[in-house]
Structures are given as structure tokens and as C-alpha cells.
């Protein structure tokens, strides 16, 4: 991976998304938040921030810095190595778009709880 897609960049993106999600504005004498204007197909009448569809590469980690930081030891034959966010991202990009998905197998394969589904799970993927 190049410097454009690094853990540092993903963490900065998570921080920016959190700041934007917390942003408020005043319109017609009322405070307006992201929940008031976002697309939330699974909860359109009373969405919370977790219901808003925010499509981003960080959705492969459910917008969760802890999931981004996870690693696991994996053995393939006689070779043992560590899987991390890069492996998770490549797995999700490769398998999730296929018919039937496959992103939920990530936890089964690695023992890590983070699947490939988005935090909101209502927009068809990250």
C-alpha cells in the first residue's frame, strides 16, 4: 500500500468523519445535525448517527478505530504470519462484491470480530 492508503490516513479519516458527524448548524431557528439530513433507509423517520449511510473505506472497519487496529496470527501450512487492516481490506474488497458476499467469513478465518459489513448495514456495503 502507498502512503495514500495507510493506517495513519485511515485514522485521520475516522477522526474527520467523527468531527463532521458531530457538526451542527442552525436553520430556520432550529439546530440541525447530520441525523436530520442524512440518508437512512433502515430508519428513515427517526435516524440516529449510526443509521446514516456514510460511504467510506472506513466502513470496512465499521468506523471503529479498535477494529482498524486489530491483528491476528494466522498459519497457512508451515508459514505463520500476522494479518492486519491491510489483509482485512483486501479480503473485503475481493469477496464482498461477489454474489453471496463472503465478507462475514473474515471473522471465522482470522478469529477477529470485524466483518466487512458497514456500520449502518443498510446501503449495500461500504
JSON list of C-alpha atoms in Angstrom, two decimals:
[
{"chain": "A", "resi": 1, "resn": "UNK", "atom": "CA", "xyz": [0.00, 0.00, 0.00]},
{"chain": "A", "resi": 2, "resn": "UNK", "atom": "CA", "xyz": [1.18, 3.51, -0.70]},
{"chain": "A", "resi": 3, "resn": "UNK", "atom": "CA", "xyz": [1.09, 6.48, 1.67]},
{"chain": "A", "resi": 4, "resn": "UNK", "atom": "CA", "xyz": [-2.33, 7.42, 0.29]},
{"chain": "A", "resi": 5, "resn": "UNK", "atom": "CA", "xyz": [-3.84, 4.36, 1.95]},
{"chain": "A", "resi": 6, "resn": "UNK", "atom": "CA", "xyz": [-2.07, 3.91, 5.26]},
{"chain": "A", "resi": 7, "resn": "UNK", "atom": "CA", "xyz": [-3.28, 3.29, 8.78]},
{"chain": "A", "resi": 8, "resn": "UNK", "atom": "CA", "xyz": [-2.40, 6.89, 9.62]},
{"chain": "A", "resi": 9, "resn": "UNK", "atom": "CA", "xyz": [-4.58, 8.18, 6.76]},
{"chain": "A", "resi": 10, "resn": "UNK", "atom": "CA", "xyz": [-7.47, 5.88, 7.74]},
{"chain": "A", "resi": 11, "resn": "UNK", "atom": "CA", "xyz": [-7.25, 7.09, 11.36]},
{"chain": "A", "resi": 12, "resn": "UNK", "atom": "CA", "xyz": [-7.28, 10.72, 10.17]},
{"chain": "A", "resi": 13, "resn": "UNK", "atom": "CA", "xyz": [-10.32, 9.93, 8.03]},
{"chain": "A", "resi": 14, "resn": "UNK", "atom": "CA", "xyz": [-12.09, 8.35, 11.01]},
{"chain": "A", "resi": 15, "resn": "UNK", "atom": "CA", "xyz": [-11.35, 11.46, 13.08]},
{"chain": "A", "resi": 16, "resn": "UNK", "atom": "CA", "xyz": [-12.63, 13.75, 10.32]},
{"chain": "A", "resi": 17, "resn": "UNK", "atom": "CA", "xyz": [-15.81, 11.70, 9.95]},
{"chain": "A", "resi": 18, "resn": "UNK", "atom": "CA", "xyz": [-16.42, 11.87, 13.71]},
{"chain": "A", "resi": 19, "resn": "UNK", "atom": "CA", "xyz": [-15.97, 15.65, 13.68]},
{"chain": "A", "resi": 20, "resn": "UNK", "atom": "CA", "xyz": [-18.30, 16.04, 10.71]},
{"chain": "A", "resi": 21, "resn": "UNK", "atom": "CA", "xyz": [-20.90, 13.76, 12.34]},
{"chain": "A", "resi": 22, "resn": "UNK", "atom": "CA", "xyz": [-20.82, 15.98, 15.44]},
{"chain": "A", "resi": 23, "resn": "UNK", "atom": "CA", "xyz": [-21.20, 19.20, 13.45]},
{"chain": "A", "resi": 24, "resn": "UNK", "atom": "CA", "xyz": [-24.39, 21.21, 13.95]},
{"chain": "A", "resi": 25, "resn": "UNK", "atom": "CA", "xyz": [-25.87, 24.18, 12.15]},
{"chain": "A", "resi": 26, "resn": "UNK", "atom": "CA", "xyz": [-28.80, 26.50, 12.67]},
{"chain": "A", "resi": 27, "resn": "UNK", "atom": "CA", "xyz": [-31.55, 26.67, 10.06]},
{"chain": "A", "resi": 28, "resn": "UNK", "atom": "CA", "xyz": [-34.90, 28.41, 10.48]},
{"chain": "A", "resi": 29, "resn": "UNK", "atom": "CA", "xyz": [-34.25, 28.80, 14.20]},
{"chain": "A", "resi": 30, "resn": "UNK", "atom": "CA", "xyz": [-33.59, 25.09, 14.72]},
{"chain": "A", "resi": 31, "resn": "UNK", "atom": "CA", "xyz": [-30.37, 23.23, 15.38]},
{"chain": "A", "resi": 32, "resn": "UNK", "atom": "CA", "xyz": [-29.74, 20.74, 12.56]},
{"chain": "A", "resi": 33, "resn": "UNK", "atom": "CA", "xyz": [-27.48, 17.69, 12.76]},
{"chain": "A", "resi": 34, "resn": "UNK", "atom": "CA", "xyz": [-26.35, 15.04, 10.30]},
{"chain": "A", "resi": 35, "resn": "UNK", "atom": "CA", "xyz": [-29.19, 12.78, 11.51]},
{"chain": "A", "resi": 36, "resn": "UNK", "atom": "CA", "xyz": [-31.68, 15.40, 10.33]},
{"chain": "A", "resi": 37, "resn": "UNK", "atom": "CA", "xyz": [-30.45, 15.40, 6.74]},
{"chain": "A", "resi": 38, "resn": "UNK", "atom": "CA", "xyz": [-28.81, 12.02, 6.13]},
{"chain": "A", "resi": 39, "resn": "UNK", "atom": "CA", "xyz": [-30.00, 9.11, 4.02]},
{"chain": "A", "resi": 40, "resn": "UNK", "atom": "CA", "xyz": [-31.04, 6.37, 6.47]},
{"chain": "A", "resi": 41, "resn": "UNK", "atom": "CA", "xyz": [-33.09, 3.72, 4.65]},
{"chain": "A", "resi": 42, "resn": "UNK", "atom": "CA", "xyz": [-33.39, 1.39, 7.67]},
{"chain": "A", "resi": 43, "resn": "UNK", "atom": "CA", "xyz": [-34.70, 4.12, 9.98]},
{"chain": "A", "resi": 44, "resn": "UNK", "atom": "CA", "xyz": [-35.98, 6.98, 7.80]},
{"chain": "A", "resi": 45, "resn": "UNK", "atom": "CA", "xyz": [-38.34, 8.55, 10.34]},
{"chain": "A", "resi": 46, "resn": "UNK", "atom": "CA", "xyz": [-36.01, 8.88, 13.33]},
{"chain": "A", "resi": 47, "resn": "UNK", "atom": "CA", "xyz": [-32.42, 8.08, 12.39]},
{"chain": "A", "resi": 48, "resn": "UNK", "atom": "CA", "xyz": [-29.50, 8.22, 14.77]},
{"chain": "A", "resi": 49, "resn": "UNK", "atom": "CA", "xyz": [-25.96, 8.78, 13.54]},
{"chain": "A", "resi": 50, "resn": "UNK", "atom": "CA", "xyz": [-25.39, 5.02, 13.28]},
{"chain": "A", "resi": 51, "resn": "UNK", "atom": "CA", "xyz": [-28.29, 4.79, 10.82]},
{"chain": "A", "resi": 52, "resn": "UNK", "atom": "CA", "xyz": [-26.85, 7.32, 8.37]},
{"chain": "A", "resi": 53, "resn": "UNK", "atom": "CA", "xyz": [-25.28, 5.94, 5.19]},
{"chain": "A", "resi": 54, "resn": "UNK", "atom": "CA", "xyz": [-21.81, 7.41, 5.04]},
{"chain": "A", "resi": 55, "resn": "UNK", "atom": "CA", "xyz": [-19.95, 5.52, 2.33]},
{"chain": "A", "resi": 56, "resn": "UNK", "atom": "CA", "xyz": [-16.28, 5.40, 3.13]},
{"chain": "A", "resi": 57, "resn": "UNK", "atom": "CA", "xyz": [-13.41, 2.93, 3.13]},
{"chain": "A", "resi": 58, "resn": "UNK", "atom": "CA", "xyz": [-13.54, 3.09, 6.95]},
{"chain": "A", "resi": 59, "resn": "UNK", "atom": "CA", "xyz": [-16.91, 1.31, 6.81]},
{"chain": "A", "resi": 60, "resn": "UNK", "atom": "CA", "xyz": [-14.99, -1.93, 6.19]},
{"chain": "A", "resi": 61, "resn": "UNK", "atom": "CA", "xyz": [-13.97, -1.47, 9.84]},
{"chain": "A", "resi": 62, "resn": "UNK", "atom": "CA", "xyz": [-17.45, -0.29, 10.97]},
{"chain": "A", "resi": 63, "resn": "UNK", "atom": "CA", "xyz": [-15.97, 3.21, 11.52]},
{"chain": "A", "resi": 64, "resn": "UNK", "atom": "CA", "xyz": [-14.24, 1.78, 14.57]},
{"chain": "A", "resi": 65, "resn": "UNK", "atom": "CA", "xyz": [-10.59, 2.54, 15.35]},
{"chain": "A", "resi": 66, "resn": "UNK", "atom": "CA", "xyz": [-10.35, -0.57, 17.53]},
{"chain": "A", "resi": 67, "resn": "UNK", "atom": "CA", "xyz": [-11.34, -2.76, 14.58]},
{"chain": "A", "resi": 68, "resn": "UNK", "atom": "CA", "xyz": [-8.80, -0.96, 12.40]},
{"chain": "A", "resi": 69, "resn": "UNK", "atom": "CA", "xyz": [-6.03, -1.74, 14.92]},
{"chain": "A", "resi": 70, "resn": "UNK", "atom": "CA", "xyz": [-6.81, -5.45, 15.29]},
{"chain": "A", "resi": 71, "resn": "UNK", "atom": "CA", "xyz": [-4.30, -8.09, 14.29]},
{"chain": "A", "resi": 72, "resn": "UNK", "atom": "CA", "xyz": [-4.40, -11.87, 14.40]},
{"chain": "A", "resi": 73, "resn": "UNK", "atom": "CA", "xyz": [-1.91, -14.68, 13.96]},
{"chain": "A", "resi": 74, "resn": "UNK", "atom": "CA", "xyz": [-2.70, -16.99, 11.09]},
{"chain": "A", "resi": 75, "resn": "UNK", "atom": "CA", "xyz": [-1.00, -20.17, 9.92]},
{"chain": "A", "resi": 76, "resn": "UNK", "atom": "CA", "xyz": [-1.13, -21.39, 6.35]},
{"chain": "A", "resi": 77, "resn": "UNK", "atom": "CA", "xyz": [0.61, -24.74, 6.14]},
{"chain": "A", "resi": 78, "resn": "UNK", "atom": "CA", "xyz": [4.05, -24.24, 7.68]},
{"chain": "A", "resi": 79, "resn": "UNK", "atom": "CA", "xyz": [4.02, -20.46, 7.40]},
{"chain": "A", "resi": 80, "resn": "UNK", "atom": "CA", "xyz": [2.74, -18.34, 10.29]},
{"chain": "A", "resi": 81, "resn": "UNK", "atom": "CA", "xyz": [2.14, -14.63, 9.94]},
{"chain": "A", "resi": 82, "resn": "UNK", "atom": "CA", "xyz": [0.10, -11.72, 11.21]},
{"chain": "A", "resi": 83, "resn": "UNK", "atom": "CA", "xyz": [-2.98, -10.37, 9.46]},
{"chain": "A", "resi": 84, "resn": "UNK", "atom": "CA", "xyz": [-3.91, -6.73, 9.95]},
{"chain": "A", "resi": 85, "resn": "UNK", "atom": "CA", "xyz": [-6.03, -3.95, 8.42]},
{"chain": "A", "resi": 86, "resn": "UNK", "atom": "CA", "xyz": [-4.40, -4.38, 5.01]},
{"chain": "A", "resi": 87, "resn": "UNK", "atom": "CA", "xyz": [-5.38, -8.05, 4.81]},
{"chain": "A", "resi": 88, "resn": "UNK", "atom": "CA", "xyz": [-8.86, -7.23, 6.08]},
{"chain": "A", "resi": 89, "resn": "UNK", "atom": "CA", "xyz": [-9.34, -4.53, 3.45]},
{"chain": "A", "resi": 90, "resn": "UNK", "atom": "CA", "xyz": [-8.06, -6.72, 0.61]},
{"chain": "A", "resi": 91, "resn": "UNK", "atom": "CA", "xyz": [-10.30, -9.58, 1.75]},
{"chain": "A", "resi": 92, "resn": "UNK", "atom": "CA", "xyz": [-13.38, -7.35, 1.90]},
{"chain": "A", "resi": 93, "resn": "UNK", "atom": "CA", "xyz": [-12.75, -5.70, -1.46]},
{"chain": "A", "resi": 94, "resn": "UNK", "atom": "CA", "xyz": [-12.16, -9.07, -3.09]},
{"chain": "A", "resi": 95, "resn": "UNK", "atom": "CA", "xyz": [-15.02, -11.10, -1.60]},
{"chain": "A", "resi": 96, "resn": "UNK", "atom": "CA", "xyz": [-17.87, -8.75, -0.63]},
{"chain": "A", "resi": 97, "resn": "UNK", "atom": "CA", "xyz": [-18.79, -7.67, -4.19]},
{"chain": "A", "resi": 98, "resn": "UNK", "atom": "CA", "xyz": [-19.26, -11.30, -5.29]},
{"chain": "A", "resi": 99, "resn": "UNK", "atom": "CA", "xyz": [-22.73, -12.87, -5.31]},
{"chain": "A", "resi": 100, "resn": "UNK", "atom": "CA", "xyz": [-23.39, -14.13, -1.80]},
{"chain": "A", "resi": 101, "resn": "UNK", "atom": "CA", "xyz": [-20.75, -11.84, -0.33]},
{"chain": "A", "resi": 102, "resn": "UNK", "atom": "CA", "xyz": [-18.32, -13.71, 1.84]},
{"chain": "A", "resi": 103, "resn": "UNK", "atom": "CA", "xyz": [-17.17, -10.83, 4.00]},
{"chain": "A", "resi": 104, "resn": "UNK", "atom": "CA", "xyz": [-18.53, -12.39, 7.16]},
{"chain": "A", "resi": 105, "resn": "UNK", "atom": "CA", "xyz": [-16.09, -15.28, 6.76]},
{"chain": "A", "resi": 106, "resn": "UNK", "atom": "CA", "xyz": [-13.30, -12.89, 7.78]},
{"chain": "A", "resi": 107, "resn": "UNK", "atom": "CA", "xyz": [-14.05, -13.46, 11.47]},
{"chain": "A", "resi": 108, "resn": "UNK", "atom": "CA", "xyz": [-14.19, -17.20, 11.01]},
{"chain": "A", "resi": 109, "resn": "UNK", "atom": "CA", "xyz": [-10.90, -17.27, 9.10]},
{"chain": "A", "resi": 110, "resn": "UNK", "atom": "CA", "xyz": [-8.95, -14.94, 11.39]},
{"chain": "A", "resi": 111, "resn": "UNK", "atom": "CA", "xyz": [-10.75, -15.09, 14.75]},
{"chain": "A", "resi": 112, "resn": "UNK", "atom": "CA", "xyz": [-11.21, -11.30, 14.54]},
{"chain": "A", "resi": 113, "resn": "UNK", "atom": "CA", "xyz": [-14.75, -9.99, 15.16]},
{"chain": "A", "resi": 114, "resn": "UNK", "atom": "CA", "xyz": [-14.79, -7.32, 12.46]},
{"chain": "A", "resi": 115, "resn": "UNK", "atom": "CA", "xyz": [-16.64, -8.42, 9.31]},
{"chain": "A", "resi": 116, "resn": "UNK", "atom": "CA", "xyz": [-16.88, -6.46, 6.09]},
{"chain": "A", "resi": 117, "resn": "UNK", "atom": "CA", "xyz": [-20.35, -5.03, 6.61]},
{"chain": "A", "resi": 118, "resn": "UNK", "atom": "CA", "xyz": [-20.80, -1.30, 7.08]},
{"chain": "A", "resi": 119, "resn": "UNK", "atom": "CA", "xyz": [-21.72, 0.19, 10.45]},
{"chain": "A", "resi": 120, "resn": "UNK", "atom": "CA", "xyz": [-25.19, 1.14, 9.19]},
{"chain": "A", "resi": 121, "resn": "UNK", "atom": "CA", "xyz": [-25.64, -2.10, 7.17]},
{"chain": "A", "resi": 122, "resn": "UNK", "atom": "CA", "xyz": [-28.38, -0.53, 5.12]},
{"chain": "A", "resi": 123, "resn": "UNK", "atom": "CA", "xyz": [-26.66, 0.79, 2.00]},
{"chain": "A", "resi": 124, "resn": "UNK", "atom": "CA", "xyz": [-25.43, -2.38, 0.40]},
{"chain": "A", "resi": 125, "resn": "UNK", "atom": "CA", "xyz": [-21.83, -2.17, 1.67]},
{"chain": "A", "resi": 126, "resn": "UNK", "atom": "CA", "xyz": [-19.14, 0.43, 2.17]}
]
